């Protein structure tokens, strides 16, 4: 059912724009969420920054920003929704970017 | 003369924050300026995005954002002011970041 809430828009890999990705990851909460997705997909409800318990509306906004920038996919999986990092696509388009940003050490928020 | 307009504040290298750097580089004009600085320092007046002729006030704002984030230094050099990329310091703090961001190809604005 395209257009239904279950199917959200995602930019094609070749339309992902670097400055959109940088802006999406420039927020500490969104950066923290993206880092947690390095180890695998998470249910939407489990997507929280490590140091926070954000209101659902704030979290939805962050996930929307990450999705529209092309950083994550948010797709139905059975009765749940799974959020996953678009790692392979981003690595192909911007080599080294995710490794540098998500693997950064000191001062990394 | 610390405090005079000639001496601007710059964050110490070990206080540079990743999300500040990402936010500074998430604007296409600032990203373009940073890329031009890869080949060496420029006078302030020569810092323009490749595709633009920005008003002086806009340019000053962009340079301030890049400076306060720790991406560039803006320092007096004789009667001029030179802007330079803090390449070595950023490479040491966030390995691979500038290479990935400034060297990015398609969709790179």
Short mmCIF file of C-alpha atoms in Angstrom, two decimals:
data_model
loop_
_atom_site.label_atom_id
_atom_site.label_comp_id
_atom_site.label_asym_id
_atom_site.label_seq_id
_atom_site.Cartn_x
_atom_site.Cartn_y
_atom_site.Cartn_z
CA UNK A 1 0.00 0.00 0.00
CA UNK A 2 2.26 2.83 -1.14
CA UNK A 3 1.30 6.02 0.59
CA UNK A 4 0.07 4.27 3.71
CA UNK A 5 1.86 5.04 6.97
CA UNK A 6 3.50 1.65 6.85
CA UNK A 7 5.47 2.57 3.74
CA UNK A 8 7.67 5.57 4.31
CA UNK A 9 9.67 7.41 1.68
CA UNK A 10 13.39 6.79 1.43
CA UNK A 11 15.77 8.53 -0.97
CA UNK A 12 17.37 6.30 -3.59
CA UNK A 13 21.02 5.61 -2.79
CA UNK A 14 22.23 7.69 -5.72
CA UNK A 15 20.21 10.68 -4.55
CA UNK A 16 21.64 10.84 -1.05
CA UNK A 17 23.26 14.23 -0.48
CA UNK A 18 26.36 14.59 1.67
CA UNK A 19 25.30 17.80 3.41
CA UNK A 20 21.96 16.19 4.35
CA UNK A 21 23.83 13.26 5.91
CA UNK A 22 26.17 15.59 7.80
CA UNK A 23 23.25 17.65 9.09
CA UNK A 24 21.37 14.53 10.18
CA UNK A 25 24.40 13.26 12.12
CA UNK A 26 25.25 16.67 13.62
CA UNK A 27 22.75 16.18 16.44
CA UNK A 28 24.12 14.22 19.43
CA UNK A 29 20.92 12.19 19.90
CA UNK A 30 20.76 11.22 16.21
CA UNK A 31 24.47 10.40 16.18
CA UNK A 32 23.99 8.17 19.20
CA UNK A 33 21.09 6.35 17.56
CA UNK A 34 23.09 5.82 14.36
CA UNK A 35 25.99 4.40 16.37
CA UNK A 36 23.74 1.88 18.06
CA UNK A 37 22.54 0.74 14.63
CA UNK A 38 26.12 -0.24 13.71
CA UNK A 39 25.56 -3.56 15.46
CA UNK A 40 22.31 -4.36 13.68
CA UNK A 41 18.71 -3.27 13.16
CA UNK A 42 16.53 -2.18 16.06
CA UNK A 43 12.80 -1.94 16.58
CA UNK A 44 11.59 1.64 16.43
CA UNK A 45 10.75 1.64 20.13
CA UNK A 46 14.32 0.61 20.97
CA UNK A 47 15.88 3.52 19.09
CA UNK A 48 16.99 5.81 21.90
CA UNK A 49 20.24 7.67 22.39
CA UNK A 50 22.39 5.89 24.96
CA UNK A 51 22.12 8.66 27.50
CA UNK A 52 18.50 9.62 27.08
CA UNK A 53 14.89 8.74 27.35
CA UNK A 54 13.43 11.00 24.73
CA UNK A 55 9.71 11.66 24.29
CA UNK A 56 8.18 9.62 21.50
CA UNK A 57 7.52 12.72 19.39
CA UNK A 58 11.16 13.82 19.61
CA UNK A 59 12.32 10.35 18.70
CA UNK A 60 9.96 10.24 15.71
CA UNK A 61 11.37 13.53 14.52
CA UNK A 62 14.95 12.25 14.80
CA UNK A 63 14.12 9.04 12.95
CA UNK A 64 12.39 11.04 10.21
CA UNK A 65 15.43 13.30 9.81
CA UNK A 66 17.78 10.31 9.60
CA UNK A 67 15.47 8.53 7.13
CA UNK A 68 14.95 11.52 4.84
CA UNK A 69 18.71 12.15 4.74
CA UNK A 70 19.27 8.54 3.66
CA UNK A 71 21.08 7.43 6.81
CA UNK A 72 18.53 4.80 7.91
CA UNK A 73 15.71 2.68 6.59
CA UNK A 74 12.50 2.40 8.61
CA UNK A 75 10.50 -0.51 7.25
CA UNK A 76 7.78 -2.89 8.33
CA UNK A 77 8.86 -6.33 9.52
CA UNK A 78 5.85 -8.40 10.41
CA UNK A 79 3.91 -6.48 13.01
CA UNK A 80 6.91 -4.39 13.99
CA UNK A 81 8.96 -1.75 12.30
CA UNK A 82 12.69 -2.18 12.02
CA UNK A 83 15.22 0.61 11.70
CA UNK A 84 18.51 -0.17 10.04
CA UNK A 85 21.57 1.80 9.00
CA UNK A 86 22.07 2.13 5.22
CA UNK A 87 25.67 1.17 5.76
CA UNK A 88 26.55 -0.47 2.45
CA UNK A 89 24.88 2.24 0.38
CA UNK A 90 26.51 5.05 2.33
CA UNK A 91 29.91 3.34 2.25
CA UNK A 92 29.66 3.04 -1.52
CA UNK A 93 28.58 6.63 -2.00
CA UNK A 94 30.77 8.34 0.62
CA UNK A 95 33.70 6.00 1.31
CA UNK A 96 35.02 6.24 4.84
CA UNK A 97 32.37 8.65 6.07
CA UNK A 98 30.43 6.38 8.41
CA UNK A 99 33.60 4.79 9.73
CA UNK A 100 35.03 8.22 10.53
CA UNK A 101 31.85 9.65 12.03
CA UNK A 102 30.38 6.69 13.88
CA UNK A 103 33.71 5.28 15.00
CA UNK A 104 35.05 8.58 16.26
CA UNK A 105 36.52 8.54 19.75
CA UNK A 106 37.17 11.63 21.89
CA UNK A 107 34.87 14.59 21.53
CA UNK A 108 32.65 12.35 19.57
CA UNK A 109 29.33 13.89 20.40
CA UNK B 1 46.27 42.45 21.89
CA UNK B 2 44.08 39.61 23.05
CA UNK B 3 40.46 40.58 22.82
CA UNK B 4 41.01 42.90 19.90
CA UNK B 5 39.20 42.10 16.68
CA UNK B 6 42.48 40.91 15.18
CA UNK B 7 42.68 38.01 17.61
CA UNK B 8 39.71 35.73 17.29
CA UNK B 9 38.85 32.80 19.55
CA UNK B 10 39.63 29.29 18.37
CA UNK B 11 38.80 26.10 20.27
CA UNK B 12 41.81 24.08 21.41
CA UNK B 13 42.30 20.97 19.31
CA UNK B 14 41.31 18.66 22.16
CA UNK B 15 38.05 20.55 22.68
CA UNK B 16 36.79 20.25 19.12
CA UNK B 17 33.44 18.45 19.11
CA UNK B 18 32.45 16.12 16.29
CA UNK B 19 28.84 17.24 16.04
CA UNK B 20 29.98 20.89 15.80
CA UNK B 21 32.27 19.97 12.91
CA UNK B 22 29.50 18.04 11.15
CA UNK B 23 27.07 20.93 11.57
CA UNK B 24 29.63 23.42 10.26
CA UNK B 25 30.25 21.30 7.17
CA UNK B 26 26.57 20.52 6.56
CA UNK B 27 26.05 23.80 4.71
CA UNK B 28 26.95 23.65 1.00
CA UNK B 29 28.64 27.08 1.02
CA UNK B 30 30.76 26.24 4.06
CA UNK B 31 31.62 22.82 2.65
CA UNK B 32 32.75 24.47 -0.58
CA UNK B 33 34.94 26.96 1.29
CA UNK B 34 36.52 24.16 3.35
CA UNK B 35 37.27 22.21 0.17
CA UNK B 36 39.06 25.17 -1.37
CA UNK B 37 41.22 25.40 1.74
CA UNK B 38 42.52 21.88 1.10
CA UNK B 39 45.08 23.35 -1.29
CA UNK B 40 46.33 25.98 1.12
CA UNK B 41 45.40 29.10 3.09
CA UNK B 42 43.38 31.89 1.53
CA UNK B 43 42.89 35.52 2.36
CA UNK B 44 39.53 36.16 3.98
CA UNK B 45 38.31 38.08 0.94
CA UNK B 46 39.10 35.10 -1.29
CA UNK B 47 36.98 32.68 0.75
CA UNK B 48 33.92 32.20 -1.42
CA UNK B 49 32.08 29.03 -2.35
CA UNK B 50 32.97 28.01 -5.90
CA UNK B 51 29.51 28.67 -7.25
CA UNK B 52 28.66 31.83 -5.39
CA UNK B 53 29.32 35.45 -4.75
CA UNK B 54 28.01 35.75 -1.23
CA UNK B 55 27.45 39.05 0.58
CA UNK B 56 30.26 39.91 2.96
CA UNK B 57 28.00 39.51 6.00
CA UNK B 58 26.98 36.00 4.94
CA UNK B 59 30.58 35.07 4.34
CA UNK B 60 31.61 36.41 7.74
CA UNK B 61 28.92 34.29 9.36
CA UNK B 62 30.12 31.17 7.53
CA UNK B 63 33.75 31.79 8.51
CA UNK B 64 32.72 32.35 12.11
CA UNK B 65 30.77 29.07 12.16
CA UNK B 66 33.72 27.16 10.69
CA UNK B 67 36.15 28.82 13.11
CA UNK B 68 34.07 28.26 16.24
CA UNK B 69 33.59 24.59 15.29
CA UNK B 70 37.37 24.19 14.98
CA UNK B 71 37.43 23.58 11.22
CA UNK B 72 39.49 26.64 10.28
CA UNK B 73 41.85 29.18 11.75
CA UNK B 74 41.39 32.85 10.90
CA UNK B 75 44.52 34.70 11.91
CA UNK B 76 46.38 37.88 11.10
CA UNK B 77 49.26 37.65 8.65
CA UNK B 78 50.85 41.04 8.21
CA UNK B 79 48.16 43.42 7.08
CA UNK B 80 45.92 40.62 5.86
CA UNK B 81 44.01 37.83 7.50
CA UNK B 82 44.61 34.28 6.40
CA UNK B 83 42.13 31.44 6.70
CA UNK B 84 43.50 27.92 6.88
CA UNK B 85 42.04 24.48 7.41
CA UNK B 86 42.98 22.82 10.74
CA UNK B 87 43.79 19.71 8.79
CA UNK B 88 46.44 18.09 10.97
CA UNK B 89 44.53 18.70 14.18
CA UNK B 90 41.26 17.38 12.77
CA UNK B 91 42.97 14.37 11.19
CA UNK B 92 44.49 13.53 14.57
CA UNK B 93 41.21 13.93 16.44
CA UNK B 94 38.79 12.43 13.90
CA UNK B 95 40.84 10.17 11.62
CA UNK B 96 39.50 9.96 8.09
CA UNK B 97 36.76 12.53 8.59
CA UNK B 98 38.09 15.36 6.43
CA UNK B 99 39.23 12.95 3.74
CA UNK B 100 35.76 11.42 3.58
CA UNK B 101 33.85 14.70 3.72
CA UNK B 102 36.02 17.01 1.65
CA UNK B 103 37.05 14.38 -0.87
CA UNK B 104 33.54 13.08 -1.43
CA UNK B 105 32.47 12.77 -5.03
CA UNK B 106 28.87 12.38 -6.22
CA UNK B 107 26.13 14.08 -4.25
CA UNK B 108 28.83 15.89 -2.47
CA UNK B 109 27.04 19.09 -1.69
#
